[in-house]
């Protein structure tokens, strides 16, 4: 025999050559195999075991690498094939060498697979059965059983064949389990495990009952007495397979597991066991722990140190309990299995963790689990385990652990607390928080379910951990914002792309949202319960130092409110837009209802926001969609409760007179009516007009809330919804429906509607009048009688802009109710002002000005429209300014101010009406010397109001001419200047409008009249002292606060007035009686280094004053310019001496600062910055031309121009940009180029057209093109450029007067109480 060929040379010569073949690929020669040689070698006792092993190894190689080759040789004669198989089977009994036996088993199993014939498999099984039957002892059958196990693993259908055709062999295999050798029993149990596992539960049930029961008894005996790990593992493997059959579970749980007695008759033992089992089953009782030893056996395995055994033991427990927890839990609980299961939770094995979670989950279904306090014992271990499990990647473990925690929290009896102290609750809360934040949505959903159970009152520790509850709410709210809830458009596209996947994802998201809402509702209920318990609300037993750590109930309630506002509402609305769900909506509206009792102080804001967001319509639509026909009563109740609380909250808001009930009408009456009527509003809102037009029937007359309760309820809901911008019905439909309802009440002779119904009806009629026809005849008379039936107009008055137009739109209503409505209008409007707007006191805390912005105030707009129709109202309001108390007087002044500002100009007729009246008031105040605020007379001091009105009138006056500069105007200027000089510097309330009026008079006076004005003001030394005092306090008044205060506004106004005085004094050479001092260095320092901290108005006023002084070369008769204490004498250098006191460095810093301000492109600073830059460059040009050329030739000039020209069309055609270009052209530094600079300007002008440009822009363009005609550009413009420029210039000449201004046109801009040019 060679090393590669499987032949035996000594005997091979006598064998027929047909049994010899070369097996393998021809290219490599293959292996020569003689079947006859192999058979003789295997049967001969003279052949050494080593030789046999080598031959078997070669056969294994052939079977592995040459499939089918050996089969062809063997199938030449069927008898030879059987003989070869029999020889190998015989070797299993005779060979002692383990390695050779292993090769025999391997060859025999591969050979049967190679033959692919059930006949040979059946032959082998019959031969094995004969061997078992003929042998009196099982000694030496271990290789046979190992071979059977390997054969069952190799042949897929062999378990079914064994169970269906070889019952006697299975009985022999069952009997082999009584053999005391554990290795042999382990092999047989493995075989049974593979047979039962491969055949399935149905096939196992087909076994004879006696065989099944014997197998169960022997299995339990072996498992209980097993010493080797292999036997234990195989027993557990078979046990798991048997536990899949419910009948065998009953047998196993009712087996006593008595140890095997070899001397006893097996049939007697079996009969005794079956009798005990049948007694238990007939009695219908659970197996007792004394007879049922399986829980104890599994418990023993659970305590072993082998993780594999622990996993198998726990899985077997779960396999038993899953069939009937109520029947099988008790023995395990009595055996204290839960205690040891909780101990196993400290492991790191994911399989063991999942198994223990599942087993404990089944045990929690038995009340005995909780009554014996296993939950209390194991909750800490479970929490620790959950924290570690949530760090793993196995999502099934996390879900199972959260499910177990949820079940324990839900089933725990209220009398036994799981978390008596704070640390325990904190631990479980942290675990739930981690679960909610898990990446898997299913884990997060289960964690939210656990959070819901945790939010029960009986689970709260002492003291209550409000901070942990708040963290739970925030975590769930935060997770809701991450839900993949697609929009309707995304849903359509997702349906085309990934139907099943997107539906599954949306379903998981919807499941989490529903559970999150349930959790949110549980948190709200817990907050309500804690609020009702003083000991829980205040945590009275907590040390003050730890109360902040534990949180407070108030912070929890605010957190709930915030989460609902920012997360729940948007998420649910977005979800319901796609697929509304009744369960989600039920919890949603219940949550909204609960919020109204949590934070009462914030409920008005929440109610207003809900109403303005369309929640009246939303709730009513959901009621109609889901609750019609008595469907979904729980949702109907939730919707009605929400609408009731929302309505009552809106009605109780005292800050809205139009929405609050009359003091003599208790809110309880309205609430009773709503409570009884809301549930009956089941139809759609579109059906309400017909319901409002109905006349109550006979049965309705005797209803408890009244015959028209439902109709009044509809009117109230319509009014509240419309007041907050939610129009449930078209306006014309609402108008006609309300009119018909009021007429129906009059015609039927019913009791007049309550005042709150009349107020709602009047409000609806007022706001819908524009979309409805005018009332005439009977409906108008009916409305008049209905309104007259009210005890007082204030009880039905609704403060809203359309009400004025509605009342004054009908002469009958105006005559009867007009004056009262106007008085109520002013009273209610003034009561709504902020305290700092109505208080006339002084000081920094009362410097806010009333908001008179008519463009943003629809209420004032309505009254202004009325004033246009009735001019006498103007004098009435002016009388209120001087005679009424502060709130009403302030409101009247605001209306007059809005009236003046809303007009393009103050006409002569209006000025002639107002100026004499205002002059009389000032003269009277001068005679009475009443220059201080009111002396407690109960009437507001009219001086600040009159000064404000004068200032407003002056700023809104039409372009003045000589005809308007009459004696009245100069008398007003004289009196105001005297008043300003006599006031205290701290009286900013009067001083600010006075100085602002003086400034406006100077800026708006034509040149031939301004000389008188400036001479009058310069002669008033008291006024000059006042200006000096205000400007000298600039260091204390100007703060880094970016918002401008009244004192800062006064400083701005003083600077602007002083700048006008400097300019006009220089122009007219007016005489100066009092010279002021001004520090140049501090001003330049603040402009250069403090611009980031300085308000824009303060910065602009400083630049305006600096511009005026630069225009006069810093040498003015009005102002003495000082360089500061550290500046020293005039320097010796020629340039610095010429530029003194500004100096070269100061000039350059100022230029850089102005460039920076222009780059910021702030609207308030653009014009003043470029004008100041022009004055500065003019100053440099006059004093030091080289310095001026040096400044304009710097690259920064080109960069500045490039930035402004490329900042959009609005900046390109801004007057400041155009003036800057003009300035650069005038200096002739080559900074401005035809292309692209001027070409872009011309293209922008040609593209937009002059008709849409403002007056200042057109004026700046004219100056630019005028300068362009006299400037020499390099390279020079082309003829096309010149032609286009000439065309633009001709168009400009038709839009602007011939007067040439050297700076931007002056206009007055009002910012608060400050008038700025």
mmCIF file with all atom_site columns, N, CA, C and O in Angstrom, residues 692 711-712 714-723 726-728 731-732 734-739 741 757-770 772 798 800 802-803 806:
data_model
loop_
_atom_site.group_PDB
_atom_site.id
_atom_site.type_symbol
_atom_site.label_atom_id
_atom_site.label_alt_id
_atom_site.label_comp_id
_atom_site.label_asym_id
_atom_site.label_entity_id
_atom_site.label_seq_id
_atom_site.pdbx_PDB_ins_code
_atom_site.Cartn_x
_atom_site.Cartn_y
_atom_site.Cartn_z
_atom_site.occupancy
_atom_site.B_iso_or_equiv
_atom_site.pdbx_formal_charge
_atom_site.auth_seq_id
_atom_site.auth_comp_id
_atom_site.auth_asym_id
_atom_site.auth_atom_id
_atom_site.pdbx_PDB_model_num
ATOM 1   N N  . UNK A 1 692 ? -78.621 79.271  13.401 1.00 0.00 ? 692 UNK A N  1
ATOM 2   C CA . UNK A 1 692 ? -78.848 80.578  14.002 1.00 0.00 ? 692 UNK A CA 1
ATOM 3   C C  . UNK A 1 692 ? -80.167 81.192  13.540 1.00 0.00 ? 692 UNK A C  1
ATOM 4   O O  . UNK A 1 692 ? -80.723 82.055  14.234 1.00 0.00 ? 692 UNK A O  1
ATOM 5   N N  . UNK A 1 711 ? -77.765 78.725  20.240 1.00 0.00 ? 711 UNK A N  1
ATOM 6   C CA . UNK A 1 711 ? -77.510 79.855  19.354 1.00 0.00 ? 711 UNK A CA 1
ATOM 7   C C  . UNK A 1 711 ? -76.602 80.885  20.018 1.00 0.00 ? 711 UNK A C  1
ATOM 8   O O  . UNK A 1 711 ? -75.679 81.416  19.383 1.00 0.00 ? 711 UNK A O  1
ATOM 9   N N  . UNK A 1 712 ? -76.863 81.173  21.292 1.00 0.00 ? 712 UNK A N  1
ATOM 10  C CA . UNK A 1 712 ? -75.996 82.116  22.000 1.00 0.00 ? 712 UNK A CA 1
ATOM 11  C C  . UNK A 1 712 ? -74.568 81.562  22.105 1.00 0.00 ? 712 UNK A C  1
ATOM 12  O O  . UNK A 1 712 ? -73.587 82.322  22.044 1.00 0.00 ? 712 UNK A O  1
ATOM 13  N N  . UNK A 1 714 ? -73.113 79.631  19.897 1.00 0.00 ? 714 UNK A N  1
ATOM 14  C CA . UNK A 1 714 ? -72.487 79.827  18.586 1.00 0.00 ? 714 UNK A CA 1
ATOM 15  C C  . UNK A 1 714 ? -72.017 81.265  18.407 1.00 0.00 ? 714 UNK A C  1
ATOM 16  O O  . UNK A 1 714 ? -70.916 81.516  17.900 1.00 0.00 ? 714 UNK A O  1
ATOM 17  N N  . UNK A 1 715 ? -72.851 82.225  18.811 1.00 0.00 ? 715 UNK A N  1
ATOM 18  C CA . UNK A 1 715 ? -72.488 83.631  18.672 1.00 0.00 ? 715 UNK A CA 1
ATOM 19  C C  . UNK A 1 715 ? -71.223 83.937  19.472 1.00 0.00 ? 715 UNK A C  1
ATOM 20  O O  . UNK A 1 715 ? -70.308 84.631  19.002 1.00 0.00 ? 715 UNK A O  1
ATOM 21  N N  . UNK A 1 716 ? -71.172 83.401  20.680 1.00 0.00 ? 716 UNK A N  1
ATOM 22  C CA . UNK A 1 716 ? -70.000 83.647  21.515 1.00 0.00 ? 716 UNK A CA 1
ATOM 23  C C  . UNK A 1 716 ? -68.741 83.039  20.899 1.00 0.00 ? 716 UNK A C  1
ATOM 24  O O  . UNK A 1 716 ? -67.678 83.677  20.866 1.00 0.00 ? 716 UNK A O  1
ATOM 25  N N  . UNK A 1 717 ? -68.843 81.805  20.404 1.00 0.00 ? 717 UNK A N  1
ATOM 26  C CA . UNK A 1 717 ? -67.675 81.178  19.784 1.00 0.00 ? 717 UNK A CA 1
ATOM 27  C C  . UNK A 1 717 ? -67.250 81.923  18.518 1.00 0.00 ? 717 UNK A C  1
ATOM 28  O O  . UNK A 1 717 ? -66.055 82.085  18.251 1.00 0.00 ? 717 UNK A O  1
ATOM 29  N N  . UNK A 1 718 ? -68.230 82.380  17.738 1.00 0.00 ? 718 UNK A N  1
ATOM 30  C CA . UNK A 1 718 ? -67.906 83.144  16.541 1.00 0.00 ? 718 UNK A CA 1
ATOM 31  C C  . UNK A 1 718 ? -67.165 84.439  16.901 1.00 0.00 ? 718 UNK A C  1
ATOM 32  O O  . UNK A 1 718 ? -66.196 84.833  16.247 1.00 0.00 ? 718 UNK A O  1
ATOM 33  N N  . UNK A 1 719 ? -67.634 85.096  17.971 1.00 0.00 ? 719 UNK A N  1
ATOM 34  C CA . UNK A 1 719 ? -67.002 86.360  18.364 1.00 0.00 ? 719 UNK A CA 1
ATOM 35  C C  . UNK A 1 719 ? -65.577 86.155  18.860 1.00 0.00 ? 719 UNK A C  1
ATOM 36  O O  . UNK A 1 719 ? -64.650 86.864  18.439 1.00 0.00 ? 719 UNK A O  1
ATOM 37  N N  . UNK A 1 720 ? -65.380 85.171  19.731 1.00 0.00 ? 720 UNK A N  1
ATOM 38  C CA . UNK A 1 720 ? -64.044 84.946  20.274 1.00 0.00 ? 720 UNK A CA 1
ATOM 39  C C  . UNK A 1 720 ? -63.081 84.484  19.176 1.00 0.00 ? 720 UNK A C  1
ATOM 40  O O  . UNK A 1 720 ? -61.919 84.906  19.140 1.00 0.00 ? 720 UNK A O  1
ATOM 41  N N  . UNK A 1 721 ? -63.557 83.613  18.299 1.00 0.00 ? 721 UNK A N  1
ATOM 42  C CA . UNK A 1 721 ? -62.687 83.147  17.218 1.00 0.00 ? 721 UNK A CA 1
ATOM 43  C C  . UNK A 1 721 ? -62.328 84.293  16.274 1.00 0.00 ? 721 UNK A C  1
ATOM 44  O O  . UNK A 1 721 ? -61.163 84.466  15.895 1.00 0.00 ? 721 UNK A O  1
ATOM 45  N N  . UNK A 1 722 ? -63.317 85.095  15.906 1.00 0.00 ? 722 UNK A N  1
ATOM 46  C CA . UNK A 1 722 ? -63.032 86.189  14.977 1.00 0.00 ? 722 UNK A CA 1
ATOM 47  C C  . UNK A 1 722 ? -62.164 87.254  15.626 1.00 0.00 ? 722 UNK A C  1
ATOM 48  O O  . UNK A 1 722 ? -61.319 87.873  14.967 1.00 0.00 ? 722 UNK A O  1
ATOM 49  N N  . UNK A 1 723 ? -62.363 87.488  16.917 1.00 0.00 ? 723 UNK A N  1
ATOM 50  C CA . UNK A 1 723 ? -61.532 88.468  17.611 1.00 0.00 ? 723 UNK A CA 1
ATOM 51  C C  . UNK A 1 723 ? -60.059 88.088  17.564 1.00 0.00 ? 723 UNK A C  1
ATOM 52  O O  . UNK A 1 723 ? -59.185 88.958  17.528 1.00 0.00 ? 723 UNK A O  1
ATOM 53  N N  . UNK A 1 726 ? -59.577 84.093  13.708 1.00 0.00 ? 726 UNK A N  1
ATOM 54  C CA . UNK A 1 726 ? -60.038 82.816  13.164 1.00 0.00 ? 726 UNK A CA 1
ATOM 55  C C  . UNK A 1 726 ? -61.469 82.981  12.669 1.00 0.00 ? 726 UNK A C  1
ATOM 56  O O  . UNK A 1 726 ? -62.421 82.946  13.453 1.00 0.00 ? 726 UNK A O  1
ATOM 57  N N  . UNK A 1 727 ? -61.649 83.162  11.376 1.00 0.00 ? 727 UNK A N  1
ATOM 58  C CA . UNK A 1 727 ? -62.974 83.378  10.801 1.00 0.00 ? 727 UNK A CA 1
ATOM 59  C C  . UNK A 1 727 ? -63.602 82.031  10.478 1.00 0.00 ? 727 UNK A C  1
ATOM 60  O O  . UNK A 1 727 ? -63.263 81.406  9.465  1.00 0.00 ? 727 UNK A O  1
ATOM 61  N N  . UNK A 1 728 ? -64.528 81.617  11.340 1.00 0.00 ? 728 UNK A N  1
ATOM 62  C CA . UNK A 1 728 ? -65.164 80.319  11.153 1.00 0.00 ? 728 UNK A CA 1
ATOM 63  C C  . UNK A 1 728 ? -66.113 80.320  9.966  1.00 0.00 ? 728 UNK A C  1
ATOM 64  O O  . UNK A 1 728 ? -66.324 79.272  9.339  1.00 0.00 ? 728 UNK A O  1
ATOM 65  N N  . UNK A 1 731 ? -67.654 86.517  6.292  1.00 0.00 ? 731 UNK A N  1
ATOM 66  C CA . UNK A 1 731 ? -68.098 87.694  7.038  1.00 0.00 ? 731 UNK A CA 1
ATOM 67  C C  . UNK A 1 731 ? -69.536 88.063  6.693  1.00 0.00 ? 731 UNK A C  1
ATOM 68  O O  . UNK A 1 731 ? -70.325 88.423  7.574  1.00 0.00 ? 731 UNK A O  1
ATOM 69  N N  . UNK A 1 732 ? -69.880 87.989  5.421  1.00 0.00 ? 732 UNK A N  1
ATOM 70  C CA . UNK A 1 732 ? -71.260 88.337  5.048  1.00 0.00 ? 732 UNK A CA 1
ATOM 71  C C  . UNK A 1 732 ? -72.253 87.363  5.670  1.00 0.00 ? 732 UNK A C  1
ATOM 72  O O  . UNK A 1 732 ? -73.347 87.761  6.089  1.00 0.00 ? 732 UNK A O  1
ATOM 73  N N  . UNK A 1 734 ? -71.826 85.746  8.535  1.00 0.00 ? 734 UNK A N  1
ATOM 74  C CA . UNK A 1 734 ? -71.911 86.063  9.965  1.00 0.00 ? 734 UNK A CA 1
ATOM 75  C C  . UNK A 1 734 ? -72.808 87.276  10.187 1.00 0.00 ? 734 UNK A C  1
ATOM 76  O O  . UNK A 1 734 ? -73.673 87.276  11.090 1.00 0.00 ? 734 UNK A O  1
ATOM 77  N N  . UNK A 1 735 ? -72.646 88.302  9.381  1.00 0.00 ? 735 UNK A N  1
ATOM 78  C CA . UNK A 1 735 ? -73.437 89.531  9.540  1.00 0.00 ? 735 UNK A CA 1
ATOM 79  C C  . UNK A 1 735 ? -74.931 89.222  9.412  1.00 0.00 ? 735 UNK A C  1
ATOM 80  O O  . UNK A 1 735 ? -75.740 89.604  10.281 1.00 0.00 ? 735 UNK A O  1
ATOM 81  N N  . UNK A 1 736 ? -75.302 88.560  8.339  1.00 0.00 ? 736 UNK A N  1
ATOM 82  C CA . UNK A 1 736 ? -76.731 88.268  8.125  1.00 0.00 ? 736 UNK A CA 1
ATOM 83  C C  . UNK A 1 736 ? -77.275 87.319  9.178  1.00 0.00 ? 736 UNK A C  1
ATOM 84  O O  . UNK A 1 736 ? -78.420 87.478  9.626  1.00 0.00 ? 736 UNK A O  1
ATOM 85  N N  . UNK A 1 737 ? -76.486 86.358  9.625  1.00 0.00 ? 737 UNK A N  1
ATOM 86  C CA . UNK A 1 737 ? -76.965 85.402  10.633 1.00 0.00 ? 737 UNK A CA 1
ATOM 87  C C  . UNK A 1 737 ? -77.206 86.092  11.970 1.00 0.00 ? 737 UNK A C  1
ATOM 88  O O  . UNK A 1 737 ? -78.214 85.824  12.646 1.00 0.00 ? 737 UNK A O  1
ATOM 89  N N  . UNK A 1 738 ? -76.317 87.003  12.359 1.00 0.00 ? 738 UNK A N  1
ATOM 90  C CA . UNK A 1 738 ? -76.497 87.709  13.631 1.00 0.00 ? 738 UNK A CA 1
ATOM 91  C C  . UNK A 1 738 ? -77.717 88.629  13.562 1.00 0.00 ? 738 UNK A C  1
ATOM 92  O O  . UNK A 1 738 ? -78.505 88.721  14.516 1.00 0.00 ? 738 UNK A O  1
ATOM 93  N N  . UNK A 1 739 ? -77.872 89.312  12.435 1.00 0.00 ? 739 UNK A N  1
ATOM 94  C CA . UNK A 1 739 ? -79.041 90.196  12.294 1.00 0.00 ? 739 UNK A CA 1
ATOM 95  C C  . UNK A 1 739 ? -80.333 89.389  12.374 1.00 0.00 ? 739 UNK A C  1
ATOM 96  O O  . UNK A 1 739 ? -81.295 89.795  13.054 1.00 0.00 ? 739 UNK A O  1
ATOM 97  N N  . UNK A 1 741 ? -80.799 86.579  13.878 1.00 0.00 ? 741 UNK A N  1
ATOM 98  C CA . UNK A 1 741 ? -80.987 86.101  15.252 1.00 0.00 ? 741 UNK A CA 1
ATOM 99  C C  . UNK A 1 741 ? -81.575 87.210  16.131 1.00 0.00 ? 741 UNK A C  1
ATOM 100 O O  . UNK A 1 741 ? -82.542 86.969  16.882 1.00 0.00 ? 741 UNK A O  1
ATOM 101 N N  . UNK A 1 757 ? -73.961 88.401  25.235 1.00 0.00 ? 757 UNK A N  1
ATOM 102 C CA . UNK A 1 757 ? -74.387 88.012  23.897 1.00 0.00 ? 757 UNK A CA 1
ATOM 103 C C  . UNK A 1 757 ? -74.508 89.253  23.013 1.00 0.00 ? 757 UNK A C  1
ATOM 104 O O  . UNK A 1 757 ? -74.092 89.255  21.841 1.00 0.00 ? 757 UNK A O  1
ATOM 105 N N  . UNK A 1 758 ? -75.087 90.336  23.577 1.00 0.00 ? 758 UNK A N  1
ATOM 106 C CA . UNK A 1 758 ? -75.194 91.576  22.802 1.00 0.00 ? 758 UNK A CA 1
ATOM 107 C C  . UNK A 1 758 ? -73.815 92.132  22.450 1.00 0.00 ? 758 UNK A C  1
ATOM 108 O O  . UNK A 1 758 ? -73.609 92.655  21.345 1.00 0.00 ? 758 UNK A O  1
ATOM 109 N N  . UNK A 1 759 ? -72.896 92.053  23.397 1.00 0.00 ? 759 UNK A N  1
ATOM 110 C CA . UNK A 1 759 ? -71.553 92.541  23.110 1.00 0.00 ? 759 UNK A CA 1
ATOM 111 C C  . UNK A 1 759 ? -70.918 91.724  21.978 1.00 0.00 ? 759 UNK A C  1
ATOM 112 O O  . UNK A 1 759 ? -70.299 92.277  21.057 1.00 0.00 ? 759 UNK A O  1
ATOM 113 N N  . UNK A 1 760 ? -71.080 90.398  22.023 1.00 0.00 ? 760 UNK A N  1
ATOM 114 C CA . UNK A 1 760 ? -70.541 89.559  20.955 1.00 0.00 ? 760 UNK A CA 1
ATOM 115 C C  . UNK A 1 760 ? -71.211 89.860  19.623 1.00 0.00 ? 760 UNK A C  1
ATOM 116 O O  . UNK A 1 760 ? -70.556 89.932  18.579 1.00 0.00 ? 760 UNK A O  1
ATOM 117 N N  . UNK A 1 761 ? -72.542 90.045  19.643 1.00 0.00 ? 761 UNK A N  1
ATOM 118 C CA . UNK A 1 761 ? -73.262 90.341  18.404 1.00 0.00 ? 761 UNK A CA 1
ATOM 119 C C  . UNK A 1 761 ? -72.833 91.688  17.827 1.00 0.00 ? 761 UNK A C  1
ATOM 120 O O  . UNK A 1 761 ? -72.623 91.822  16.620 1.00 0.00 ? 761 UNK A O  1
ATOM 121 N N  . UNK A 1 762 ? -72.711 92.711  18.690 1.00 0.00 ? 762 UNK A N  1
ATOM 122 C CA . UNK A 1 762 ? -72.281 94.035  18.210 1.00 0.00 ? 762 UNK A CA 1
ATOM 123 C C  . UNK A 1 762 ? -70.871 93.964  17.643 1.00 0.00 ? 762 UNK A C  1
ATOM 124 O O  . UNK A 1 762 ? -70.565 94.591  16.618 1.00 0.00 ? 762 UNK A O  1
ATOM 125 N N  . UNK A 1 763 ? -70.020 93.215  18.272 1.00 0.00 ? 763 UNK A N  1
ATOM 126 C CA . UNK A 1 763 ? -68.659 93.054  17.758 1.00 0.00 ? 763 UNK A CA 1
ATOM 127 C C  . UNK A 1 763 ? -68.671 92.398  16.375 1.00 0.00 ? 763 UNK A C  1
ATOM 128 O O  . UNK A 1 763 ? -67.982 92.846  15.446 1.00 0.00 ? 763 UNK A O  1
ATOM 129 N N  . UNK A 1 764 ? -69.461 91.329  16.220 1.00 0.00 ? 764 UNK A N  1
ATOM 130 C CA . UNK A 1 764 ? -69.511 90.631  14.935 1.00 0.00 ? 764 UNK A CA 1
ATOM 131 C C  . UNK A 1 764 ? -70.078 91.534  13.844 1.00 0.00 ? 764 UNK A C  1
ATOM 132 O O  . UNK A 1 764 ? -69.589 91.528  12.706 1.00 0.00 ? 764 UNK A O  1
ATOM 133 N N  . UNK A 1 765 ? -71.093 92.318  14.168 1.00 0.00 ? 765 UNK A N  1
ATOM 134 C CA . UNK A 1 765 ? -71.657 93.226  13.175 1.00 0.00 ? 765 UNK A CA 1
ATOM 135 C C  . UNK A 1 765 ? -70.632 94.280  12.771 1.00 0.00 ? 765 UNK A C  1
ATOM 136 O O  . UNK A 1 765 ? -70.555 94.675  11.595 1.00 0.00 ? 765 UNK A O  1
ATOM 137 N N  . UNK A 1 766 ? -69.839 94.753  13.721 1.00 0.00 ? 766 UNK A N  1
ATOM 138 C CA . UNK A 1 766 ? -68.871 95.808  13.418 1.00 0.00 ? 766 UNK A CA 1
ATOM 139 C C  . UNK A 1 766 ? -67.747 95.300  12.526 1.00 0.00 ? 766 UNK A C  1
ATOM 140 O O  . UNK A 1 766 ? -67.352 95.971  11.565 1.00 0.00 ? 766 UNK A O  1
ATOM 141 N N  . UNK A 1 767 ? -67.216 94.126  12.819 1.00 0.00 ? 767 UNK A N  1
ATOM 142 C CA . UNK A 1 767 ? -66.047 93.657  12.069 1.00 0.00 ? 767 UNK A CA 1
ATOM 143 C C  . UNK A 1 767 ? -66.417 93.069  10.721 1.00 0.00 ? 767 UNK A C  1
ATOM 144 O O  . UNK A 1 767 ? -65.543 92.860  9.874  1.00 0.00 ? 767 UNK A O  1
ATOM 145 N N  . UNK A 1 768 ? -67.702 92.761  10.497 1.00 0.00 ? 768 UNK A N  1
ATOM 146 C CA . UNK A 1 768 ? -68.112 92.193  9.209  1.00 0.00 ? 768 UNK A CA 1
ATOM 147 C C  . UNK A 1 768 ? -68.891 93.175  8.360  1.00 0.00 ? 768 UNK A C  1
ATOM 148 O O  . UNK A 1 768 ? -69.438 92.786  7.326  1.00 0.00 ? 768 UNK A O  1
ATOM 149 N N  . UNK A 1 769 ? -68.969 94.452  8.751  1.00 0.00 ? 769 UNK A N  1
ATOM 150 C CA . UNK A 1 769 ? -69.797 95.416  8.026  1.00 0.00 ? 769 UNK A CA 1
ATOM 151 C C  . UNK A 1 769 ? -69.275 95.684  6.619  1.00 0.00 ? 769 UNK A C  1
ATOM 152 O O  . UNK A 1 769 ? -70.060 95.947  5.706  1.00 0.00 ? 769 UNK A O  1
ATOM 153 N N  . UNK A 1 770 ? -67.961 95.612  6.401  1.00 0.00 ? 770 UNK A N  1
ATOM 154 C CA . UNK A 1 770 ? -67.416 95.934  5.081  1.00 0.00 ? 770 UNK A CA 1
ATOM 155 C C  . UNK A 1 770 ? -67.821 94.924  4.027  1.00 0.00 ? 770 UNK A C  1
ATOM 156 O O  . UNK A 1 770 ? -67.871 95.256  2.838  1.00 0.00 ? 770 UNK A O  1
ATOM 157 N N  . UNK A 1 772 ? -70.748 93.324  3.990  1.00 0.00 ? 772 UNK A N  1
ATOM 158 C CA . UNK A 1 772 ? -72.197 93.111  4.074  1.00 0.00 ? 772 UNK A CA 1
ATOM 159 C C  . UNK A 1 772 ? -72.925 94.367  3.621  1.00 0.00 ? 772 UNK A C  1
ATOM 160 O O  . UNK A 1 772 ? -72.384 95.481  3.686  1.00 0.00 ? 772 UNK A O  1
ATOM 161 N N  . UNK A 1 798 ? -67.724 96.992  22.835 1.00 0.00 ? 798 UNK A N  1
ATOM 162 C CA . UNK A 1 798 ? -66.596 96.172  22.399 1.00 0.00 ? 798 UNK A CA 1
ATOM 163 C C  . UNK A 1 798 ? -65.568 97.096  21.771 1.00 0.00 ? 798 UNK A C  1
ATOM 164 O O  . UNK A 1 798 ? -65.846 97.732  20.751 1.00 0.00 ? 798 UNK A O  1
ATOM 165 N N  . UNK A 1 800 ? -63.034 98.065  19.550 1.00 0.00 ? 800 UNK A N  1
ATOM 166 C CA . UNK A 1 800 ? -62.434 97.562  18.328 1.00 0.00 ? 800 UNK A CA 1
ATOM 167 C C  . UNK A 1 800 ? -62.573 98.639  17.266 1.00 0.00 ? 800 UNK A C  1
ATOM 168 O O  . UNK A 1 800 ? -63.601 99.325  17.199 1.00 0.00 ? 800 UNK A O  1
ATOM 169 N N  . UNK A 1 802 ? -63.394 98.844  14.050 1.00 0.00 ? 802 UNK A N  1
ATOM 170 C CA . UNK A 1 802 ? -64.593 98.942  13.204 1.00 0.00 ? 802 UNK A CA 1
ATOM 171 C C  . UNK A 1 802 ? -65.835 99.433  13.945 1.00 0.00 ? 802 UNK A C  1
ATOM 172 O O  . UNK A 1 802 ? -66.811 99.811  13.287 1.00 0.00 ? 802 UNK A O  1
ATOM 173 N N  . UNK A 1 803 ? -65.815 99.395  15.280 1.00 0.00 ? 803 UNK A N  1
ATOM 174 C CA . UNK A 1 803 ? -67.015 99.811  16.002 1.00 0.00 ? 803 UNK A CA 1
ATOM 175 C C  . UNK A 1 803 ? -67.326 101.285 15.761 1.00 0.00 ? 803 UNK A C  1
ATOM 176 O O  . UNK A 1 803 ? -68.494 101.674 15.633 1.00 0.00 ? 803 UNK A O  1
ATOM 177 N N  . UNK A 1 806 ? -68.890 101.605 12.443 1.00 0.00 ? 806 UNK A N  1
ATOM 178 C CA . UNK A 1 806 ? -70.219 101.016 12.409 1.00 0.00 ? 806 UNK A CA 1
ATOM 179 C C  . UNK A 1 806 ? -71.243 101.961 13.059 1.00 0.00 ? 806 UNK A C  1
ATOM 180 O O  . UNK A 1 806 ? -72.338 102.188 12.524 1.00 0.00 ? 806 UNK A O  1
#
